[in-house]
Coordinates of C-alpha atoms and ligand atoms in Angstrom, one line a residue:
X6 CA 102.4 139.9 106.6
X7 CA 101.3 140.3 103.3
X8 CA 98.9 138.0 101.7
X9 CA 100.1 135.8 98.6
X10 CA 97.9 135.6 95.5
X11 CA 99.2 132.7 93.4
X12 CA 97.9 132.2 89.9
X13 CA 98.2 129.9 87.4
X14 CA 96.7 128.1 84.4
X15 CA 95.1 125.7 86.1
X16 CA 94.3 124.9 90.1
X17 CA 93.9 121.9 91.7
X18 CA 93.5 121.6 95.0
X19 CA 96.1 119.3 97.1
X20 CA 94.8 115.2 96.6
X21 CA 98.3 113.7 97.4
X22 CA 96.5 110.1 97.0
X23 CA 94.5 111.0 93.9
X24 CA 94.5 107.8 92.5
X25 CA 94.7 108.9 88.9
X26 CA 97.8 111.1 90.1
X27 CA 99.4 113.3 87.4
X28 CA 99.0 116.5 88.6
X29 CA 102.3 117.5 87.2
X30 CA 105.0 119.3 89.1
X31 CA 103.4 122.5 89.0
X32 CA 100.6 122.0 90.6
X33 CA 102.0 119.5 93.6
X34 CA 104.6 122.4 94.3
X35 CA 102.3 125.1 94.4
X36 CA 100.0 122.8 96.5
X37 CA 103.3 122.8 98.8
X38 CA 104.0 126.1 98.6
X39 CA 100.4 127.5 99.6
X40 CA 99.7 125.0 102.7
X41 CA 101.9 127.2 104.7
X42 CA 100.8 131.0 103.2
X43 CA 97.1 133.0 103.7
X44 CA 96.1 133.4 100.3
X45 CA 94.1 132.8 97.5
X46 CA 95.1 130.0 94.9
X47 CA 93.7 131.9 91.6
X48 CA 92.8 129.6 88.2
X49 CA 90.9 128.0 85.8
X50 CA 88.5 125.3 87.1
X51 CA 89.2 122.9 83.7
X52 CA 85.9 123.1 83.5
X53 CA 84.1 124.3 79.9
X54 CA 81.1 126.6 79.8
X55 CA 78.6 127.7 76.5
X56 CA 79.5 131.5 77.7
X57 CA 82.1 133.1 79.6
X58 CA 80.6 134.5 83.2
X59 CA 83.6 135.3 85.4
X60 CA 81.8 133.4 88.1
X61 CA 84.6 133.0 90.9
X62 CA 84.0 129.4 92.9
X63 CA 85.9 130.3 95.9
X64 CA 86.6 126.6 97.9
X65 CA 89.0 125.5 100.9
X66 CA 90.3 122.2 100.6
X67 CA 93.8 120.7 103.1
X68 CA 94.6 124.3 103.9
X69 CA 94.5 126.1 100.9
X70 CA 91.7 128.9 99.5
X71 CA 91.0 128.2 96.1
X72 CA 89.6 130.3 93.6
X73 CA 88.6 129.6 90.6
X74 CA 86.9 130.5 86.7
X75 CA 85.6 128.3 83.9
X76 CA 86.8 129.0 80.5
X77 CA 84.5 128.4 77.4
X78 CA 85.4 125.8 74.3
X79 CA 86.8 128.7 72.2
X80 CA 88.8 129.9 75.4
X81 CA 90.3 126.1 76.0
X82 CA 91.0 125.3 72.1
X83 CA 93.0 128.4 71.6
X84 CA 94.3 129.5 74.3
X85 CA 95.2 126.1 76.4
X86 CA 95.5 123.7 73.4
X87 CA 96.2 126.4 71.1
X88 CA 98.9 129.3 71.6
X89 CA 100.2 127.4 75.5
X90 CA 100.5 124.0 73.9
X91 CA 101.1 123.8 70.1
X92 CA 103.0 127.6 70.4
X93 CA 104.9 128.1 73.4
X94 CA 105.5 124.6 74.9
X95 CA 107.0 123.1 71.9
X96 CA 109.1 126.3 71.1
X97 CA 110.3 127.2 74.6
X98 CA 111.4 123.2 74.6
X99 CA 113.7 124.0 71.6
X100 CA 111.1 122.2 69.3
X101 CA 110.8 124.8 66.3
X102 CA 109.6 122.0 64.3
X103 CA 106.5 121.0 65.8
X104 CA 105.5 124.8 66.8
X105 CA 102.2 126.3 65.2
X106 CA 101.5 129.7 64.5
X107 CA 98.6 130.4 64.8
X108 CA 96.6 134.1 64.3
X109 CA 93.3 132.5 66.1
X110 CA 95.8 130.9 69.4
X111 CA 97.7 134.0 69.9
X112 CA 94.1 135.7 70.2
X113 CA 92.5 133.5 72.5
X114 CA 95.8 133.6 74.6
X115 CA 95.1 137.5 75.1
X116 CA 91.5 137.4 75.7
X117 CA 92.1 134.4 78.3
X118 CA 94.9 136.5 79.8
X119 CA 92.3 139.6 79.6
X120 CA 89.6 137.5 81.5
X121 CA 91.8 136.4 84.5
X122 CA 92.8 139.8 84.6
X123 CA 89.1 140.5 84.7
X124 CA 87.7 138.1 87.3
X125 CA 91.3 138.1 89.2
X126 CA 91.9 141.4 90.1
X127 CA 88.9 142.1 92.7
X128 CA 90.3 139.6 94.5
X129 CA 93.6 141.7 95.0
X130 CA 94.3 143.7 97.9
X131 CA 96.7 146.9 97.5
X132 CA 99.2 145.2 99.8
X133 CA 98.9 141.4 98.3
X134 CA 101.8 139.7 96.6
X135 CA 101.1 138.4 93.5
X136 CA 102.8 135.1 92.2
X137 CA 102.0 134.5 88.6
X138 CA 103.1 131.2 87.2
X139 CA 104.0 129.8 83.9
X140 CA 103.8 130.1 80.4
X141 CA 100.0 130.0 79.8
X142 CA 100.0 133.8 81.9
X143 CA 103.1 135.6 80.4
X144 CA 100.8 138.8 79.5
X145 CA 98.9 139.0 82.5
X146 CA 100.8 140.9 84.6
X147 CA 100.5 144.0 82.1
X148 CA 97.1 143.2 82.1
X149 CA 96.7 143.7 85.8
X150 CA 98.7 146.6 85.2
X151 CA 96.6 148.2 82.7
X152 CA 93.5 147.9 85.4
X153 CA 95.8 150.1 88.0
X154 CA 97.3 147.2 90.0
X155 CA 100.6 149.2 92.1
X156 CA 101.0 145.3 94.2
X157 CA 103.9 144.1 94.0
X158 CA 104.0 141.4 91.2
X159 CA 106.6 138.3 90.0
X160 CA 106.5 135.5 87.0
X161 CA 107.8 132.0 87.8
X162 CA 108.8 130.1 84.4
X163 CA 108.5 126.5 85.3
X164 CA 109.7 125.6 81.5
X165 CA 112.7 126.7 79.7
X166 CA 113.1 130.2 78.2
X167 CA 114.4 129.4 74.6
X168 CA 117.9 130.9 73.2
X169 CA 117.2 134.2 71.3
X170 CA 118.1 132.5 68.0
X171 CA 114.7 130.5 68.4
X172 CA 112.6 133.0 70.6
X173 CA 112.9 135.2 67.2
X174 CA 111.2 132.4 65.1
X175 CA 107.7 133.2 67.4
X176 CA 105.8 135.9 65.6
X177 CA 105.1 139.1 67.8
X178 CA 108.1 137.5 70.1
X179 CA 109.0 141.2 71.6
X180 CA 105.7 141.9 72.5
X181 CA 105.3 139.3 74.9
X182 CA 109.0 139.3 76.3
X183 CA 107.8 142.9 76.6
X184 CA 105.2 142.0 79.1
X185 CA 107.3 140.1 81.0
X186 CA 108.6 143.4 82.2
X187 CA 105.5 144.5 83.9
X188 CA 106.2 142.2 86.6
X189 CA 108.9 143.0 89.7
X190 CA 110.5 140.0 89.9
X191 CA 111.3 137.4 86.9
X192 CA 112.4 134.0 88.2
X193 CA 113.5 130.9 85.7
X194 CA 114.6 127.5 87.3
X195 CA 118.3 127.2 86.1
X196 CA 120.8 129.7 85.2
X197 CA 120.7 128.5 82.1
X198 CA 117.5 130.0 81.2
X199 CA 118.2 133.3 82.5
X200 CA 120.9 133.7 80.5
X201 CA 119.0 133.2 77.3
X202 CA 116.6 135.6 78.5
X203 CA 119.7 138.1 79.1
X204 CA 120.5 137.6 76.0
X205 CA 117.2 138.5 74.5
X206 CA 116.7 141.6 76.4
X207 CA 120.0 143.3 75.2
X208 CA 119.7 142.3 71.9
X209 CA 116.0 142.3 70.9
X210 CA 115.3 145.0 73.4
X211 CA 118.4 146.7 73.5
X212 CA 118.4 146.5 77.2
X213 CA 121.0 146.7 80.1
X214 CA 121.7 143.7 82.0
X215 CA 123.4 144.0 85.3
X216 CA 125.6 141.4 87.3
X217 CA 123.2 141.8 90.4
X218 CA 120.3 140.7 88.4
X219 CA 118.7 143.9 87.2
X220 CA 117.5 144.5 84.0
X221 CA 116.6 147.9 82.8
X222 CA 114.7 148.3 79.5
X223 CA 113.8 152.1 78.5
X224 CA 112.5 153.3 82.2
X225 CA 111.8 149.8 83.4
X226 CA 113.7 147.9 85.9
X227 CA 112.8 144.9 86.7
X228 CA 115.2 141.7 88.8
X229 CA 115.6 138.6 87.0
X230 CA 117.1 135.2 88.5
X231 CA 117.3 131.8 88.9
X232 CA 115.1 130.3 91.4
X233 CA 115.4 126.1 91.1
X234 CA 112.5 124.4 92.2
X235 CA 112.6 121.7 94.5
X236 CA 110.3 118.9 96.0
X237 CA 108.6 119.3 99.2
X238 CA 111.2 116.7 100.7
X239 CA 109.9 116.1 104.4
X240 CA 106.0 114.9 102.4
X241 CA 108.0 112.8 99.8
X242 CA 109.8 110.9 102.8
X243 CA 106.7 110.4 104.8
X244 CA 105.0 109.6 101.6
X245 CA 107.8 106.8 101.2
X246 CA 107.8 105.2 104.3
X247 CA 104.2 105.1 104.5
X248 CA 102.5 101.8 104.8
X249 CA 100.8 102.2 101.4
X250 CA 104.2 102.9 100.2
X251 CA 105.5 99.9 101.5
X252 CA 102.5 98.2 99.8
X253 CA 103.7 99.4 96.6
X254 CA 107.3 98.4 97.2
X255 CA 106.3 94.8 98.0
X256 CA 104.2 94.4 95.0
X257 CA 106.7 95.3 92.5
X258 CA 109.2 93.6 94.3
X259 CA 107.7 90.6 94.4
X260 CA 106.7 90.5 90.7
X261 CA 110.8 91.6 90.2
X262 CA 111.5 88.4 91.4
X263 CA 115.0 89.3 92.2
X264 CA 115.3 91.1 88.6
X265 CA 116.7 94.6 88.5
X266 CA 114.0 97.3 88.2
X267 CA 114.8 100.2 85.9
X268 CA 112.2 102.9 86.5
X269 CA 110.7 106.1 84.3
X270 CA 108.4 107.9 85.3
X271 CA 106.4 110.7 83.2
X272 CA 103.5 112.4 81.9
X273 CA 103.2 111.4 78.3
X274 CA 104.9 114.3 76.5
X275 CA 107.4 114.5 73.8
X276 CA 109.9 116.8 75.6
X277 CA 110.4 113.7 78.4
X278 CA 112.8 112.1 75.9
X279 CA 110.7 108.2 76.1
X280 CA 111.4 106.9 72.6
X281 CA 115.0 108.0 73.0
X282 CA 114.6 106.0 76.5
X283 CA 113.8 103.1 74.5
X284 CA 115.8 103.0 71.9
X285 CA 119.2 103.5 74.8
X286 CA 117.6 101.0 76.4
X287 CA 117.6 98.6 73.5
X288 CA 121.3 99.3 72.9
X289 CA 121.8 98.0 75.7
X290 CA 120.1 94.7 75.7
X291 CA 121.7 94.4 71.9
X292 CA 124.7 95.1 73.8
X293 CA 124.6 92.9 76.5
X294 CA 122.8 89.5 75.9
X295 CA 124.2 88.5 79.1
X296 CA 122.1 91.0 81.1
X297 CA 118.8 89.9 79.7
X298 CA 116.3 88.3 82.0
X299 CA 117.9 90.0 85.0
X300 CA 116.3 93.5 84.9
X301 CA 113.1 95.1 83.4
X302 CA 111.7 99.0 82.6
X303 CA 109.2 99.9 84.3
X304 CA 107.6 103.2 82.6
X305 CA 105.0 104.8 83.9
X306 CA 103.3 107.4 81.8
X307 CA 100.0 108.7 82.5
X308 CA 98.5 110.7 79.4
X309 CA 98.8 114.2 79.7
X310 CA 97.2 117.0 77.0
X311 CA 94.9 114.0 75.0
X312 CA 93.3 117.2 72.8
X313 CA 96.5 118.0 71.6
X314 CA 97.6 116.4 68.0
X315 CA 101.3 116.0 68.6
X316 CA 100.6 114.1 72.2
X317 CA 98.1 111.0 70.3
X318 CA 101.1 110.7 67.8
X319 CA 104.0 110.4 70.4
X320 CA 101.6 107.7 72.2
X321 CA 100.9 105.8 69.5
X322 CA 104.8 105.9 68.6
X323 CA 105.8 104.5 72.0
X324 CA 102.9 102.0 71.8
X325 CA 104.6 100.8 68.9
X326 CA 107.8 101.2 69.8
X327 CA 107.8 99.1 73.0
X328 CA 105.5 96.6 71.7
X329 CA 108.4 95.8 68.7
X330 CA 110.9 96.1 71.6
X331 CA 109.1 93.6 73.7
X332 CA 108.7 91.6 70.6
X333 CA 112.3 91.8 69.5
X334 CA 113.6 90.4 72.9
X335 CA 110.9 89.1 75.0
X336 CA 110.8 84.9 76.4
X337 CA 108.0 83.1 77.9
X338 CA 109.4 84.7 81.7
X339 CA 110.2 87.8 80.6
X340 CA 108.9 91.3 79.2
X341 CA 111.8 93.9 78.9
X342 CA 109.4 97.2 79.3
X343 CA 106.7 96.7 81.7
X344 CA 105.2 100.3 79.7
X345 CA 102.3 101.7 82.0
X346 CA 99.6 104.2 80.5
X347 CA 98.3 105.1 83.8
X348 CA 98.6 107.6 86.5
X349 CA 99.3 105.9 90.3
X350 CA 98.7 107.5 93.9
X351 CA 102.0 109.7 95.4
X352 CA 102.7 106.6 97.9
X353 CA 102.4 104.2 95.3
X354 CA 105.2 105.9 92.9
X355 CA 107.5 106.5 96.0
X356 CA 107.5 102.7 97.2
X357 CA 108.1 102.2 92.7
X358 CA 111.0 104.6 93.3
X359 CA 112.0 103.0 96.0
X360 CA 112.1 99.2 95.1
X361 CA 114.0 100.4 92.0
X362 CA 117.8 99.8 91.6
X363 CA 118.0 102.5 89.2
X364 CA 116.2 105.7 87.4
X365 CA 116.2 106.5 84.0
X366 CA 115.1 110.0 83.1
X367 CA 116.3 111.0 80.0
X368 CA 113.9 114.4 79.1
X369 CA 115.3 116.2 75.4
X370 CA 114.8 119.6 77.6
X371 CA 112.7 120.2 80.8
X372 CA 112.4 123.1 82.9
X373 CA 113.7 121.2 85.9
X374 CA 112.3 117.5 86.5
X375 CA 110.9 116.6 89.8
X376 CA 111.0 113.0 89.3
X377 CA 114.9 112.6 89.4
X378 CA 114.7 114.3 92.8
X379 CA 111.6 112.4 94.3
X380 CA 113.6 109.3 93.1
X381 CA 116.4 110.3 95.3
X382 CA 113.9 111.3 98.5
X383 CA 112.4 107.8 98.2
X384 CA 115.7 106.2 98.7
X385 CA 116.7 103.7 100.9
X386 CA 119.9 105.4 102.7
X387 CA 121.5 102.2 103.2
X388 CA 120.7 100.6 100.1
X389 CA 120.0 103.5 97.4
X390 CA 119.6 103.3 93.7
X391 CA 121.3 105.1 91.0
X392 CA 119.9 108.2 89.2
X393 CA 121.0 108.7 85.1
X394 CA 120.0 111.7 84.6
X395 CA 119.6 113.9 81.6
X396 CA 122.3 116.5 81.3
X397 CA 119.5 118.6 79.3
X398 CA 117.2 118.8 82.2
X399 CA 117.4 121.9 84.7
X400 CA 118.3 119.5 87.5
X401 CA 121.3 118.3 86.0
X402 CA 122.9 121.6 87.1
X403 CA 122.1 120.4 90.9
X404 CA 122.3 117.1 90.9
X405 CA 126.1 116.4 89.3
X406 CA 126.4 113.1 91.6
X407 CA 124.0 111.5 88.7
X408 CA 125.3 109.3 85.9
X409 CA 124.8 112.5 83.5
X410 CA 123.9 111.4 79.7
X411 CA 122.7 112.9 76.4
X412 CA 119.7 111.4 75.8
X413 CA 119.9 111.6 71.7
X414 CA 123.3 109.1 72.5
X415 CA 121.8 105.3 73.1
X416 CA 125.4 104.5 73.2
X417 CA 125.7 106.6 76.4
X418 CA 122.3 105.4 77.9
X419 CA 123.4 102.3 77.1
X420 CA 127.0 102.8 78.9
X421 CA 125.1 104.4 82.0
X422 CA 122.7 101.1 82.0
X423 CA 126.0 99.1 82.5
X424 CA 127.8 101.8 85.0
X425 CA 124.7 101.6 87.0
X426 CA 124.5 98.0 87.3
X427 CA 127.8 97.0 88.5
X428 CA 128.7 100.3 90.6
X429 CA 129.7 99.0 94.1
X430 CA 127.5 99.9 97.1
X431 CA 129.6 102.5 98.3
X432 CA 130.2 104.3 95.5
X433 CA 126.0 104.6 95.2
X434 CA 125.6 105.5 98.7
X435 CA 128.4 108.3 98.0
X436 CA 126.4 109.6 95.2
X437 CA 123.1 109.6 96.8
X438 CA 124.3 111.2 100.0
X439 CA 125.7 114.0 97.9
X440 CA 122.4 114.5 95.9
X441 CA 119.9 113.7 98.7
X442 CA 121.9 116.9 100.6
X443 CA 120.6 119.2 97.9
X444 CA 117.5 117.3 97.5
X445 CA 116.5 117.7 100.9
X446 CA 117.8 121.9 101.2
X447 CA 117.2 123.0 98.2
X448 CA 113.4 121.6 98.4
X449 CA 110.2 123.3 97.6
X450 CA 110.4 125.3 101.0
X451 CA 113.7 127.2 100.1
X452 CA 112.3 127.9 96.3
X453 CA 109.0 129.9 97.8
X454 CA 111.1 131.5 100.2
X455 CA 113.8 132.8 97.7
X456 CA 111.2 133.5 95.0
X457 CA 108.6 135.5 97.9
X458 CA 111.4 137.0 99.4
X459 CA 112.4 139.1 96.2
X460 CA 109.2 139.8 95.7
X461 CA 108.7 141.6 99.0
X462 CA 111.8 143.3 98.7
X463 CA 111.0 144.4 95.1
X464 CA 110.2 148.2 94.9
X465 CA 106.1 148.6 94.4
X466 CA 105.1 148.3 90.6
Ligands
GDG501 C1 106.8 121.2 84.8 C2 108.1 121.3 84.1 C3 109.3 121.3 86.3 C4 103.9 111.9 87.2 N1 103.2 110.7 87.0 C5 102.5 110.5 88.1 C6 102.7 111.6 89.0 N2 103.6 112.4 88.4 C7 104.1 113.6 89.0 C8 105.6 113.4 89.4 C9 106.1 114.8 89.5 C10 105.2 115.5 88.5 O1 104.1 114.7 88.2 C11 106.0 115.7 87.2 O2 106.9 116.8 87.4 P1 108.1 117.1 86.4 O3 108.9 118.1 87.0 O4 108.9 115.8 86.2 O5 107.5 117.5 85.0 P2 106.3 118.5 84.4 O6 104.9 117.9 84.8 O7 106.6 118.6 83.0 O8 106.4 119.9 85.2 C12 109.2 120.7 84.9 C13 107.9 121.3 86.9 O9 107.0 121.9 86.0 C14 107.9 122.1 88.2 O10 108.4 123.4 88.0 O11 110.2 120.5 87.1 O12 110.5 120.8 84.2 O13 108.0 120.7 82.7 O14 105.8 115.3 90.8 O15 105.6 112.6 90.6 N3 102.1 111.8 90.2 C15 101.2 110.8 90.6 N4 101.0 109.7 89.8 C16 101.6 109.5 88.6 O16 101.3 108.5 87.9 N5 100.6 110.9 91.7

């Protein structure tokens, strides 16, 4: 069997009780998806340096080889902060507006595409499969091309690929949807996506696109699908049955103190849709007086990109805007958003998930979200909570058994808050059986195996 080579931005090897949690989903599936493979887990350290070496610190930690490079300050400020998180993030999330162009970010992205090439490629055997991930890496596969690597090569886009009407707003766009073609396989996490990336390709390229999935541009053909991601299922339920689960559930229980627990959980990032959250979820208490005192949110959101301009602003915001919220409505017995700026151990956010009647995940655009299906693994089958749900998130397109909202509506979020709360047991454990089913088969498993299984039958580079 072939050995896999997965690289991304950044590696961090499996801690699934790191008490300051907040990996992000990328990094707990890849941890998932590599526990079972022989192979090397390729990446930056997240460590700075005065000078670039291409040292490789090659570690094995719960099963998994690690391998990975520091970065200098230059590297991280253009490249990571830079052209990955104030270019591509905000534009591939449909936010035009708060995209920077940069001449500086788009050359650090190419030189810290250029170095992994560097330091990666000795690593890579001629009959290795190599799994490139995200969109800090988009060039790297032509990179590793240009060095004379034949292997066998695919790009997994964890985020969403942007319609062609806003892909043309990025300066130099074709080159790097150009790129993209160096690699075998080209997976995205909804249909969705792929279309837009269709689209693109016949009409910036002037491509072909076929129904099977192949795309041909000049005397390149490459396959391109969807390939949702999913949770690793069997973990999550051990996770939340575990006694430090069950810990978790208790405590937040008992502070409930027979109030309903609405619960949101996310890194602290504009695209997760929190002050809309809020402000739906003030609707509702404007709209129901009745209902206050008998259930809280409970928002979780560890910070996530602190270098990043844009991410200070959108916490300062929320700081505001729940403390006016909790000012507006609070009594002496009650806080309406219990809002949490820190990260909590795996078991401790399933037993949350679990001693909470209801989930509120309302992202503006997200690749997929991994929360809304670890809220449904947690569950208890006899007793489970309700999921609203986003109908701008790639899960949506899975999970159709959620209370589906827009999340720019507080009208609708404050609707679902009111359909959640008075739907009748049986119509909840209906809902959940259905979602749990794809939860539990379409999990993180089923995603490597679709995703490595075009890649091996992909025709050599
Ligand atoms: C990207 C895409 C796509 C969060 N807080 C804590 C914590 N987390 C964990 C969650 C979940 C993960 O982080 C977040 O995953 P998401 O999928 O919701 O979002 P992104 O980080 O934006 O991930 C996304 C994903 O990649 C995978 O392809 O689904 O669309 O944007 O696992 O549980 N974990 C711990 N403590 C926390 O406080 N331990």
């Amino acid at each position: 069997m072939s050995r896999l080579i997965v690289i991304s931005n950044r590696v961090s090897a499996p801690r699934p009780n790191d008490p300051k949690g907040a990996q992000g989903g990328l990094s707990v599936a890849l941890a998932a998806a590599l526990r079972e493979y022989r192979g090397i887990w390729f990446g930056w350290s997240g460590n700075k340096v005065d000078e670039f070496t291409g040292h490789i610190d090659l570690q094995r930690h719960g099963g998994v080889t690690t391998a990975t490079i520091d970065l200098e300050e230059q590297d991280v400020d253009e490249y990571y902060n830079g052209y990955a998180n104030r270019t591509l993030w905000p534009l591939f999330h449909y936010r035009i507006d708060l995209a920077e162009y940069d001449r500086s970010f788009a050359g650090g992205y190419e030189r810290v595409n250029e170095r992994f090439a560097g330091t990666a490629s000795p690593l890579i055997e001629p009959d290795d499969l190599v799994w490139v991930h995200d969109y800090h890496l988009i060039p790297l596969g032509a990179q590793l091309r240009e060095r004379g690597l034949k292997n066998r090569m695919g790009f997994f886009l964890h985020i969403p690929f942007p319609p062609s009407r806003l892909m043309v707003s990025l300066p130099f766009h074709e080159g790097l949807v150009l790129s993209l073609l160096a690699y075998d396989v080209i997976g995205f996490q909804t249909e969705e996506w792929l279309e837009s990336f269709r689209h693109y390709v016949e009409r910036e390229l002037g491509g072909r696109c076929e129904p099977d999935g192949t795309i041909h541009v000049g005397d390149r053909s490459v396959h391109a699908a969807a390939y949702p991601i999913g949770i690793d299922y069997q973990e999550f339920c051990e996770a939340a049955t575990s006694e430090r689960s069950t810990q978790a559930y208790d405590r937040l229980k008992k502070s409930a103190d027979g109030r309903h627990t609405i619960i949101g959980v996310d890194r602290l990032d504009y695209s997760k849709g929190m002050e809309e959250r809020f402000l739906g979820y003030r609707r509702f208490l404007e709209e129901h007086g009745d209902c206050r005192g008998k259930l809280f949110l409970l928002q979780i959101a560890p910070p996530s990109r602190g270098e990043v301009h844009t991410y200070e602003i959108i916490r300062e915001d929320l700081d505001e805007l729940s403390g006016r919220i909790n000012g507006e409505f609070a009594e002496v017995d009650w806080v309406p958003i219990r809002y949490v700026n820190q990260g909590y151990a795996r078991e401790d956010l399933a037993g949350f998930y679990r001693a909470s009647e209801m989930a509120l995940i309302t992202p503006l655009r997200d690749g997929m979200n991994l929360v809304a299906k670890e809220y449904v693994a947690a569950q208890d089958p006899e007793d489970p909570g309700v999921l609203i749900l986003s109908r701008f998130a790639g899960a949506a397109l899975q999970m159709k058994d959620a209370i589906l909202i827009n999340p720019y509506s507080k009208d609708e979020i404050s609707d679902a808050i009111h359909t959640a709360l008075t739907m009748p047991k049986e119509e909840r454990i209906r809902r959940w059986q259905a979602m749990n089913e794809s939860v539990k088969n379409e999990d993180v498993v089923a995603w490597r195996r679709a995703f490595v299984g075009a890649l091996e039958g992909a025709g050599k580079g």
